[in-house]
mmCIF file with all atom_site columns, C-alpha atoms in Angstrom:
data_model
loop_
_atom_site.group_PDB
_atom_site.id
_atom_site.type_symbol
_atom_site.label_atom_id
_atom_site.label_alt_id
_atom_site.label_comp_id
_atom_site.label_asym_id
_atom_site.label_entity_id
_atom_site.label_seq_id
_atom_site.pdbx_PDB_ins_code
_atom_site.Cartn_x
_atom_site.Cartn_y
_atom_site.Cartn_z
_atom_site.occupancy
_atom_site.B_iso_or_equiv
_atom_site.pdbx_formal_charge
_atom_site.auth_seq_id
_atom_site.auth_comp_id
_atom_site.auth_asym_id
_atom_site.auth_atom_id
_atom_site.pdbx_PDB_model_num
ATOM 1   C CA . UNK A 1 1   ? -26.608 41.529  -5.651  1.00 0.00 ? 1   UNK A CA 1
ATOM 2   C CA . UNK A 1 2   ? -24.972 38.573  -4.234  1.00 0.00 ? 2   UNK A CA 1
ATOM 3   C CA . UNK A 1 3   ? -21.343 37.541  -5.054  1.00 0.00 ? 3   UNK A CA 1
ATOM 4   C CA . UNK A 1 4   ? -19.684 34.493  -6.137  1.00 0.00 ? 4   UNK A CA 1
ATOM 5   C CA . UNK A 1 5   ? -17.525 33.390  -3.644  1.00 0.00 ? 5   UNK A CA 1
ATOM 6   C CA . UNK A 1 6   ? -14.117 33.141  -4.326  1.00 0.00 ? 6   UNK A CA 1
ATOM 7   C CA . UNK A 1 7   ? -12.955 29.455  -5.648  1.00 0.00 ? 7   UNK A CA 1
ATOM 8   C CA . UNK A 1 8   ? -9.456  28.504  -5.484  1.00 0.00 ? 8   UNK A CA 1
ATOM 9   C CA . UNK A 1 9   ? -7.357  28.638  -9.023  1.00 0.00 ? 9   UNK A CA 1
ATOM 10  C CA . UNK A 1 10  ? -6.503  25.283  -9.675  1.00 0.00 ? 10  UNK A CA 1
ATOM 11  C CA . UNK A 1 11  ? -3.191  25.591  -8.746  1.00 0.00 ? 11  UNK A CA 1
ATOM 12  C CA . UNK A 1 12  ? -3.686  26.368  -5.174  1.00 0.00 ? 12  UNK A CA 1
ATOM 13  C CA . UNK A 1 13  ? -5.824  22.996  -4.646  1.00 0.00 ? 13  UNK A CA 1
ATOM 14  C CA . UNK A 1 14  ? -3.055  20.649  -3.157  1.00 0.00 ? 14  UNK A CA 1
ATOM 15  C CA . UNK A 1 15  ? -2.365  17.303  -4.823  1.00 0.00 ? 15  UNK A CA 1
ATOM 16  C CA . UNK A 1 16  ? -3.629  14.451  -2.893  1.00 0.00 ? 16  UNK A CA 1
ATOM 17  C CA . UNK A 1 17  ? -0.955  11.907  -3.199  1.00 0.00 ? 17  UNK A CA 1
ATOM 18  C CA . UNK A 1 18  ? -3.012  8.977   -3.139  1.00 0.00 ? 18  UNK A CA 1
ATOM 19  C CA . UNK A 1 19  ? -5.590  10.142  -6.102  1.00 0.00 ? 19  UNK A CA 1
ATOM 20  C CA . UNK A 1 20  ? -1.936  10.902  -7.901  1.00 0.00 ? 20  UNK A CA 1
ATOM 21  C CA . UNK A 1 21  ? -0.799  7.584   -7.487  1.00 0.00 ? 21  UNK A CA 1
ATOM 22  C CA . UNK A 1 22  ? -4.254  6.223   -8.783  1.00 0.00 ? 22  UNK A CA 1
ATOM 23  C CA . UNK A 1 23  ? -4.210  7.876   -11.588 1.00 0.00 ? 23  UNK A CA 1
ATOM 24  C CA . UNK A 1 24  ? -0.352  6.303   -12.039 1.00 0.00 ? 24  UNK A CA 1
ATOM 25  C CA . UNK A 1 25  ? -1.852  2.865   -11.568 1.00 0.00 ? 25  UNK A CA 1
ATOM 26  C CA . UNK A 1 26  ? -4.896  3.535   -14.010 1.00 0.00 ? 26  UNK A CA 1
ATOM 27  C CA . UNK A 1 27  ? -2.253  4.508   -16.644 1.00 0.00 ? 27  UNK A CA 1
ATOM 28  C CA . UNK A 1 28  ? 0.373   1.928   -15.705 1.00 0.00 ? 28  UNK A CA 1
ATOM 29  C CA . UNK A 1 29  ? -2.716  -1.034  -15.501 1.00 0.00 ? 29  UNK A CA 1
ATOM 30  C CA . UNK A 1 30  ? -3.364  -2.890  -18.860 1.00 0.00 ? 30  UNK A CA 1
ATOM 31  C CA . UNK A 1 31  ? -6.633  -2.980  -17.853 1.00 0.00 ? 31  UNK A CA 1
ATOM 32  C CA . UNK A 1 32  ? -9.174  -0.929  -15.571 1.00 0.00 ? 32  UNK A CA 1
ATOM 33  C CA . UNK A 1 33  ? -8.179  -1.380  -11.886 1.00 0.00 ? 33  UNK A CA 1
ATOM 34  C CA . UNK A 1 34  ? -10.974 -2.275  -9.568  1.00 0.00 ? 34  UNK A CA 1
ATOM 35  C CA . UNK A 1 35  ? -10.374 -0.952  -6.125  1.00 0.00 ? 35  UNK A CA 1
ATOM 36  C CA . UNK A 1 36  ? -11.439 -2.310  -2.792  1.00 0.00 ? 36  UNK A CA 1
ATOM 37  C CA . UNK A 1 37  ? -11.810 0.507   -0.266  1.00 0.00 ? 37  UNK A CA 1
ATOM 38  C CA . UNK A 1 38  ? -11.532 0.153   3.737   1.00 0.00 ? 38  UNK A CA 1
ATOM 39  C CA . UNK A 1 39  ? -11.173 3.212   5.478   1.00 0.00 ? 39  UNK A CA 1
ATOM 40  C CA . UNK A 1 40  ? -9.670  5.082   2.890   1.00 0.00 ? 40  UNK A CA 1
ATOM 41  C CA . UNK A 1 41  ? -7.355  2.469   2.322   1.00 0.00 ? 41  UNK A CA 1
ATOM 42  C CA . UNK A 1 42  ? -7.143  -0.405  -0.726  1.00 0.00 ? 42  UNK A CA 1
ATOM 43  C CA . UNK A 1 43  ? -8.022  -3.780  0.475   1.00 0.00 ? 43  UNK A CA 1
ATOM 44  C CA . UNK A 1 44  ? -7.867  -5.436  -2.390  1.00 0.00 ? 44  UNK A CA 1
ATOM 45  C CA . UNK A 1 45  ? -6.813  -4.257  -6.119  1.00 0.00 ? 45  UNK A CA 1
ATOM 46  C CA . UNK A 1 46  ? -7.562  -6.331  -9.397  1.00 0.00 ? 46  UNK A CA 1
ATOM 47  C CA . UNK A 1 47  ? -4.993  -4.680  -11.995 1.00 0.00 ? 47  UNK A CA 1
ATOM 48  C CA . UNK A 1 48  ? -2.483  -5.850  -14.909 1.00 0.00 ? 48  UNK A CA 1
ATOM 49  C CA . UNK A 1 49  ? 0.803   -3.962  -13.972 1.00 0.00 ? 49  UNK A CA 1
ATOM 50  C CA . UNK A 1 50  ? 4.208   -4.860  -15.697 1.00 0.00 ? 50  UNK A CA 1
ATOM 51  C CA . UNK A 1 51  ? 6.875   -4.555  -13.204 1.00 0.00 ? 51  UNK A CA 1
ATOM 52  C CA . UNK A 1 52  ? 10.269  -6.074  -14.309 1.00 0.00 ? 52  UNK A CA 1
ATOM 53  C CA . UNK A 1 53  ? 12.656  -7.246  -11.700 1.00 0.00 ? 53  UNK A CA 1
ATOM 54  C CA . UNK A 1 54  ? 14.623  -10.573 -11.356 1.00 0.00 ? 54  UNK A CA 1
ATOM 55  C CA . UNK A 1 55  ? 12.626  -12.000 -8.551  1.00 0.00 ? 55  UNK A CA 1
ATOM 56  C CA . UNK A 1 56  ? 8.696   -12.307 -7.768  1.00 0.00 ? 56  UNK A CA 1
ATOM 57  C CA . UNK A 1 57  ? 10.271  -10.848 -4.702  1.00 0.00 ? 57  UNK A CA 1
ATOM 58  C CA . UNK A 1 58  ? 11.662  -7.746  -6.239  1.00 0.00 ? 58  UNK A CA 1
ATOM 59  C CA . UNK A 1 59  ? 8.729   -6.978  -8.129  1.00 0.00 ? 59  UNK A CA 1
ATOM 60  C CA . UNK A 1 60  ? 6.189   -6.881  -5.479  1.00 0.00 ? 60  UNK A CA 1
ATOM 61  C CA . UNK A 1 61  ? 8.635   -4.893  -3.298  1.00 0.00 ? 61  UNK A CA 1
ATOM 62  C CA . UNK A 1 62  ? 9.163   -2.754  -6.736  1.00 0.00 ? 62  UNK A CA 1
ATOM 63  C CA . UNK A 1 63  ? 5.347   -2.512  -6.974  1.00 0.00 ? 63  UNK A CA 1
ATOM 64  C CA . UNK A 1 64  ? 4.848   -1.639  -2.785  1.00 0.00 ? 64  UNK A CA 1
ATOM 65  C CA . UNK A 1 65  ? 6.828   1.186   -3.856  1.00 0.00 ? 65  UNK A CA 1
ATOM 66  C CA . UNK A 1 66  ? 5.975   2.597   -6.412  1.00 0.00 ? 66  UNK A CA 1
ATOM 67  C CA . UNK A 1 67  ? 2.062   2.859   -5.360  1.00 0.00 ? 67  UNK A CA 1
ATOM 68  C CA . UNK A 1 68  ? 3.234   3.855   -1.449  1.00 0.00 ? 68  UNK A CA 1
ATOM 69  C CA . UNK A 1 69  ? 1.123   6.635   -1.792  1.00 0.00 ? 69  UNK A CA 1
ATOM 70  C CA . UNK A 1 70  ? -2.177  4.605   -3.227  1.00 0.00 ? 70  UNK A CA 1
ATOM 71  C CA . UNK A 1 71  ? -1.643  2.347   -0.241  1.00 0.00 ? 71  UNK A CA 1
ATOM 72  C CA . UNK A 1 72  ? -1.353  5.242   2.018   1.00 0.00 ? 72  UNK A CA 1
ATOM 73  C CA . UNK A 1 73  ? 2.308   3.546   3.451   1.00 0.00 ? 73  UNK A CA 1
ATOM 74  C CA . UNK A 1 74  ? 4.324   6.598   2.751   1.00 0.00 ? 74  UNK A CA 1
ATOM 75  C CA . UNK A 1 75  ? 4.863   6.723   6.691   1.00 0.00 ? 75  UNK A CA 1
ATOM 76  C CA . UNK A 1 76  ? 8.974   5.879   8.246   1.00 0.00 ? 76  UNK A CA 1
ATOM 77  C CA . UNK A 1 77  ? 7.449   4.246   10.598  1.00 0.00 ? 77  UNK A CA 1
ATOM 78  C CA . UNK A 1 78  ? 5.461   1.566   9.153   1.00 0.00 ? 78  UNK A CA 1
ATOM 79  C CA . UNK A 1 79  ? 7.826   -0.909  7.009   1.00 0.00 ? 79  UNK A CA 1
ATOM 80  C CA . UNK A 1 80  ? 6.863   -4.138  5.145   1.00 0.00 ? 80  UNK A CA 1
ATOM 81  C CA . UNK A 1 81  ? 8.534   -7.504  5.367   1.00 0.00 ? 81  UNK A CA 1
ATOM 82  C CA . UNK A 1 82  ? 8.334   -10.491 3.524   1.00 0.00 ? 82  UNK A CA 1
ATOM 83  C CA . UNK A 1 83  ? 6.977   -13.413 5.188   1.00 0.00 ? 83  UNK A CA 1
ATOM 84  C CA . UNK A 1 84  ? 7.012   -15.927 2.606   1.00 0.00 ? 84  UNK A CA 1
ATOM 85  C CA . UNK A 1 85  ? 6.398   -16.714 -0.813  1.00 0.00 ? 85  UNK A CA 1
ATOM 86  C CA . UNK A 1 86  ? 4.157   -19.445 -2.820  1.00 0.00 ? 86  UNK A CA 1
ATOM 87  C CA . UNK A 1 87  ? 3.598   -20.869 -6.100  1.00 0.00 ? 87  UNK A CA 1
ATOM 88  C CA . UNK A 1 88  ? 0.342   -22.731 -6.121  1.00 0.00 ? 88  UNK A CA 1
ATOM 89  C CA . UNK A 1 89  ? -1.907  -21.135 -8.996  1.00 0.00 ? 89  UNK A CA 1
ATOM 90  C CA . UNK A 1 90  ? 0.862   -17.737 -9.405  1.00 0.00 ? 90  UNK A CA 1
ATOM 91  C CA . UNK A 1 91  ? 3.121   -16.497 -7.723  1.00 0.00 ? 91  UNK A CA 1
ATOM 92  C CA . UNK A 1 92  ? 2.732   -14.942 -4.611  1.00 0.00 ? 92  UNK A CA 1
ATOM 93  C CA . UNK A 1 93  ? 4.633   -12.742 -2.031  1.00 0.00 ? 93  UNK A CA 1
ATOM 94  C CA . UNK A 1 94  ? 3.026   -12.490 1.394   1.00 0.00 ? 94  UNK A CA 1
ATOM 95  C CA . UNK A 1 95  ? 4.573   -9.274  3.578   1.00 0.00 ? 95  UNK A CA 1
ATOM 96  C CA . UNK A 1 96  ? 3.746   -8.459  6.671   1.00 0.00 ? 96  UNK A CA 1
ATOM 97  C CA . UNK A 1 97  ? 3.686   -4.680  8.334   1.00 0.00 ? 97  UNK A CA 1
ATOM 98  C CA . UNK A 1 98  ? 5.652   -3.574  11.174  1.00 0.00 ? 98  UNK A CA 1
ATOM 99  C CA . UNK A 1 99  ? 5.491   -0.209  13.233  1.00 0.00 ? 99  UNK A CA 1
ATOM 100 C CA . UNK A 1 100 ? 9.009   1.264   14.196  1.00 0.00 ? 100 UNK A CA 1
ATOM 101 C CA . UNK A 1 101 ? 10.203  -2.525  13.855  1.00 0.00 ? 101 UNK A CA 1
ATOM 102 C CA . UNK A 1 102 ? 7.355   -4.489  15.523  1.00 0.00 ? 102 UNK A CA 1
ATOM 103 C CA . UNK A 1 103 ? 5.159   -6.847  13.474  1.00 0.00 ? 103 UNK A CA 1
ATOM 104 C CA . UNK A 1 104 ? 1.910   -5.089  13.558  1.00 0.00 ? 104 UNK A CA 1
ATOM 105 C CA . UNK A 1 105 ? -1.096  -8.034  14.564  1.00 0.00 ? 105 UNK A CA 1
ATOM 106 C CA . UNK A 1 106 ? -3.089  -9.411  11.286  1.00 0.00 ? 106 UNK A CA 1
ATOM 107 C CA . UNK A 1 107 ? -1.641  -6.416  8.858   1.00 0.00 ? 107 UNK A CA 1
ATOM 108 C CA . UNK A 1 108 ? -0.711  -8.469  5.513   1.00 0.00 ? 108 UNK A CA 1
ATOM 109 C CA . UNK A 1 109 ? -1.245  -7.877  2.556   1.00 0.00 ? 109 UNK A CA 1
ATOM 110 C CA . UNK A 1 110 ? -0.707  -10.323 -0.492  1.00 0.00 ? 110 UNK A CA 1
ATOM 111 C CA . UNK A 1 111 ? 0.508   -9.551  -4.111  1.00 0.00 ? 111 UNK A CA 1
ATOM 112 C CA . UNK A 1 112 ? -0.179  -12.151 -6.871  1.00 0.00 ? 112 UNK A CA 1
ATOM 113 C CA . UNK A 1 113 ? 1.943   -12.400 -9.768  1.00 0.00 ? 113 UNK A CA 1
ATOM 114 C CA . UNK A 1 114 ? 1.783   -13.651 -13.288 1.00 0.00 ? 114 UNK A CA 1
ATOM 115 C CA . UNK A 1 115 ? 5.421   -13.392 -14.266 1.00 0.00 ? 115 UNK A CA 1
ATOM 116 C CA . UNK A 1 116 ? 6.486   -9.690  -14.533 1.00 0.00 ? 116 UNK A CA 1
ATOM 117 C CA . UNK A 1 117 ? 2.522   -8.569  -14.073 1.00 0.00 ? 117 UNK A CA 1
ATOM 118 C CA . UNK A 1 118 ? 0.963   -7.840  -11.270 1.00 0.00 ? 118 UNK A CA 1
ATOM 119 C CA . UNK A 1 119 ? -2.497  -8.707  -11.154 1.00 0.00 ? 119 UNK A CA 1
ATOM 120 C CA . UNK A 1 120 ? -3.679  -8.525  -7.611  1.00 0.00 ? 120 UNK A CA 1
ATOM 121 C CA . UNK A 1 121 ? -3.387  -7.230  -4.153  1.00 0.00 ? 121 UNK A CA 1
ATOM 122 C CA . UNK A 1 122 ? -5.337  -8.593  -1.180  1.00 0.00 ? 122 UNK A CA 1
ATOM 123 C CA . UNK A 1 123 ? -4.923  -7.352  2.469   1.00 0.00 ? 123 UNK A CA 1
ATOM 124 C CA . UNK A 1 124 ? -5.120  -4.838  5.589   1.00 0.00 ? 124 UNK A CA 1
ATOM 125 C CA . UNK A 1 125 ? -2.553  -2.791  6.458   1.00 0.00 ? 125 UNK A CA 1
ATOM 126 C CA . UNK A 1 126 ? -2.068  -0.361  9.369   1.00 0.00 ? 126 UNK A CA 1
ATOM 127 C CA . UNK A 1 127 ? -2.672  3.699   8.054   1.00 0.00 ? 127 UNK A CA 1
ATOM 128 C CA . UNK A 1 128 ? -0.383  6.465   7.921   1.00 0.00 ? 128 UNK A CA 1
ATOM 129 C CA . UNK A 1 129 ? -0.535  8.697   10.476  1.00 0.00 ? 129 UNK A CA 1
ATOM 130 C CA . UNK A 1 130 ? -0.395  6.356   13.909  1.00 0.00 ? 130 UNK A CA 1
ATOM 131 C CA . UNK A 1 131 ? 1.152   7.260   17.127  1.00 0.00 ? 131 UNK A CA 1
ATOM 132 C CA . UNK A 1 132 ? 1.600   4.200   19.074  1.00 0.00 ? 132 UNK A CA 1
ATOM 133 C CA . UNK A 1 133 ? 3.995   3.920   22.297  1.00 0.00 ? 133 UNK A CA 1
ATOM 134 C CA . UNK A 1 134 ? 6.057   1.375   21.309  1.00 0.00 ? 134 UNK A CA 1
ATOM 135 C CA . UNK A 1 135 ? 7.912   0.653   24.982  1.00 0.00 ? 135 UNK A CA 1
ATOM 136 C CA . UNK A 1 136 ? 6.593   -2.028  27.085  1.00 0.00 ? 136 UNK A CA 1
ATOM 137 C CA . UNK A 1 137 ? 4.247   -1.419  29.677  1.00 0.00 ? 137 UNK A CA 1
ATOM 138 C CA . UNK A 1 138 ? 5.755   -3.910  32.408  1.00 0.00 ? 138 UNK A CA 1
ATOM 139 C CA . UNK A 1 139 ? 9.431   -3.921  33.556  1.00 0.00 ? 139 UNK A CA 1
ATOM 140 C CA . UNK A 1 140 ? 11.149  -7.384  33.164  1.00 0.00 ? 140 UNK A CA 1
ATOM 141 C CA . UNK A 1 141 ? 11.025  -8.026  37.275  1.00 0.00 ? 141 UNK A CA 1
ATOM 142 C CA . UNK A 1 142 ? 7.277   -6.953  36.948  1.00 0.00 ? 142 UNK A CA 1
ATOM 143 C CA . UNK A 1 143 ? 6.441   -9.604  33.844  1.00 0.00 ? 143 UNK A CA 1
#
């Protein structure tokens, strides 16, 4: 007769950081997160997430952190910066990504806060995993 093939055990499937870090937020979140996916990557998150920190600052750099791996920025390479911050209907800290220290063109993304909760993310960031050549093309004479 025929044979069942043979199925990993469970502890030889290997932990997919991202679905890890999901499962963090869906714990962490006050209420169920809705996810925007792009590409494999969130574009958008509606959560409730307690982060305490001093600043709105510090808690959306506390929150990039902590959910790296959900955002798939786990990669040296790709860094985010703070480009400003607002107050108009919450709080809101606007970073911007760079790639081995250049700004990376139209990669933002935007966390909204409500004091020390975190209730949104909007934005488009560069993936893991990119090899760019970073050194200019022309030489100064040239340009």
């Amino acid at each position: 007769g025929r044979q069942a093939p043979d199925l990993p055990e469970v502890s030889d499937v290997p932990f997919d950081p991202q679905s890890i870090a999901y499962e963090e937020l869906k714990s962490a979140s006050s209420r169920s997160p809705v996810v925007y996916l792009e590409n494999g990557i969130p574009r958008g998150l509606l959560i409730d997430v307690k982060v305490s920190r001093n600043s709105a600052v510090e808690r959306a750099q506390a929150f990039l952190k902590t959910y790296a791996d959900l955002l798939r920025q786990d990669d040296p390479a790709l860094a985010l910066e703070v480009r400003r911050t607002s107050e108009v209907f919450a709080e809101q800290v606007v970073f911007y990504q760079t790639y081995k220290g250049i700004p990376v063109y139209a990669a933002e993304i935007i966390i909204s806060l409500d004091g020390d909760r975190v209730f949104s993310t909007v934005g488009g960031l560069l993936r893991v995993g990119v090899d760019l050549d970073i050194n200019p093309g022309l030489s100064n004479p040239a340009a």
